[in-house]
């Protein structure tokens, strides 16, 4: 008799959502190993033309989007701020 193998590939998110809508148990698809992503909130920021030009040049050098550069620079600045604040509290 021919042996068949079950596919171990998880179904698409839409298929899991349909199963949940039908009241089926979908807990087997969740491993609790991932990390919860924070919701994204869109903001508007005004930059001077020269600052935009610098951002665009940096983005081109790094081969990433302008948004990626802005996010990375803001993250670095926040990290430095928190480190400095902790250092002030420690002294």
Tab-separated table of C-alpha atoms in Angstrom:
chain	number	residue	atom	x	y	z
A	1	UNK	CA	0.000	0.000	0.000
A	2	UNK	CA	1.233	3.475	-0.894
A	3	UNK	CA	2.244	5.576	2.115
A	4	UNK	CA	1.110	9.190	2.141
A	5	UNK	CA	2.636	11.969	4.166
A	6	UNK	CA	0.656	14.747	5.737
A	7	UNK	CA	1.907	18.194	4.826
A	8	UNK	CA	3.405	19.971	7.841
A	9	UNK	CA	2.864	23.363	6.239
A	10	UNK	CA	0.553	25.569	8.303
A	11	UNK	CA	-2.513	26.922	6.557
A	12	UNK	CA	-2.677	30.562	5.522
A	13	UNK	CA	-3.931	33.142	8.013
A	14	UNK	CA	-7.186	33.465	6.062
A	15	UNK	CA	-7.818	29.714	6.365
A	16	UNK	CA	-7.169	29.831	10.113
A	17	UNK	CA	-9.531	32.814	10.425
A	18	UNK	CA	-12.258	30.884	8.570
A	19	UNK	CA	-11.761	27.931	10.914
A	20	UNK	CA	-12.105	30.247	13.918
A	21	UNK	CA	-15.260	31.761	12.416
A	22	UNK	CA	-16.701	28.246	12.206
A	23	UNK	CA	-15.902	27.738	15.884
A	24	UNK	CA	-13.105	25.230	15.302
A	25	UNK	CA	-10.194	24.911	17.738
A	26	UNK	CA	-7.244	26.782	16.228
A	27	UNK	CA	-4.955	26.711	19.271
A	28	UNK	CA	-2.593	24.227	17.585
A	29	UNK	CA	-1.495	26.984	15.189
A	30	UNK	CA	-0.224	29.219	18.002
A	31	UNK	CA	3.064	28.315	19.669
A	32	UNK	CA	3.467	31.367	21.953
A	33	UNK	CA	7.067	31.584	20.736
A	34	UNK	CA	6.597	34.734	18.678
A	35	UNK	CA	6.586	38.209	20.009
A	36	UNK	CA	3.655	40.540	20.040
A	37	UNK	CA	4.096	43.473	17.713
A	38	UNK	CA	3.044	46.896	18.906
A	39	UNK	CA	0.313	48.535	16.841
A	40	UNK	CA	1.597	51.009	14.281
A	41	UNK	CA	0.503	54.613	14.641
A	42	UNK	CA	1.030	56.967	11.746
A	43	UNK	CA	2.437	60.433	12.507
A	44	UNK	CA	3.269	63.487	10.452
A	45	UNK	CA	6.635	65.181	10.860
A	46	UNK	CA	7.777	68.354	9.150
A	47	UNK	CA	11.370	68.497	7.866
A	48	UNK	CA	13.266	71.245	6.111
A	49	UNK	CA	14.175	70.647	2.478
A	50	UNK	CA	17.863	70.293	3.355
A	51	UNK	CA	17.083	67.753	6.064
A	52	UNK	CA	14.992	65.729	3.622
A	53	UNK	CA	17.843	65.835	1.149
A	54	UNK	CA	20.231	64.494	3.806
A	55	UNK	CA	17.772	61.751	4.725
A	56	UNK	CA	17.333	60.787	1.084
A	57	UNK	CA	21.094	60.706	0.506
A	58	UNK	CA	21.579	58.523	3.573
A	59	UNK	CA	18.752	56.224	2.496
A	60	UNK	CA	20.320	55.877	-0.959
A	61	UNK	CA	23.741	55.082	0.537
A	62	UNK	CA	22.212	52.441	2.799
A	63	UNK	CA	19.860	51.188	0.063
A	64	UNK	CA	16.822	51.492	2.334
A	65	UNK	CA	13.757	53.714	2.417
A	66	UNK	CA	13.677	57.185	3.906
A	67	UNK	CA	11.235	55.848	6.490
A	68	UNK	CA	13.698	53.132	7.524
A	69	UNK	CA	16.405	55.743	8.068
A	70	UNK	CA	14.104	57.922	10.146
A	71	UNK	CA	12.990	54.979	12.282
A	72	UNK	CA	16.565	53.801	12.841
A	73	UNK	CA	17.806	57.258	13.791
A	74	UNK	CA	14.903	57.885	16.166
A	75	UNK	CA	15.481	54.458	17.794
A	76	UNK	CA	19.190	55.257	18.251
A	77	UNK	CA	18.394	58.653	19.778
A	78	UNK	CA	15.848	57.139	22.173
A	79	UNK	CA	18.314	54.432	23.220
A	80	UNK	CA	21.003	57.048	23.912
A	81	UNK	CA	18.500	59.135	25.873
A	82	UNK	CA	17.487	56.178	28.064
A	83	UNK	CA	21.115	55.191	28.679
A	84	UNK	CA	22.026	58.750	29.684
A	85	UNK	CA	19.016	58.961	31.995
A	86	UNK	CA	19.985	55.665	33.682
A	87	UNK	CA	23.576	56.898	34.068
A	88	UNK	CA	22.347	60.119	35.726
A	89	UNK	CA	20.175	58.152	38.166
A	90	UNK	CA	23.055	55.815	39.029
A	91	UNK	CA	25.410	58.666	39.985
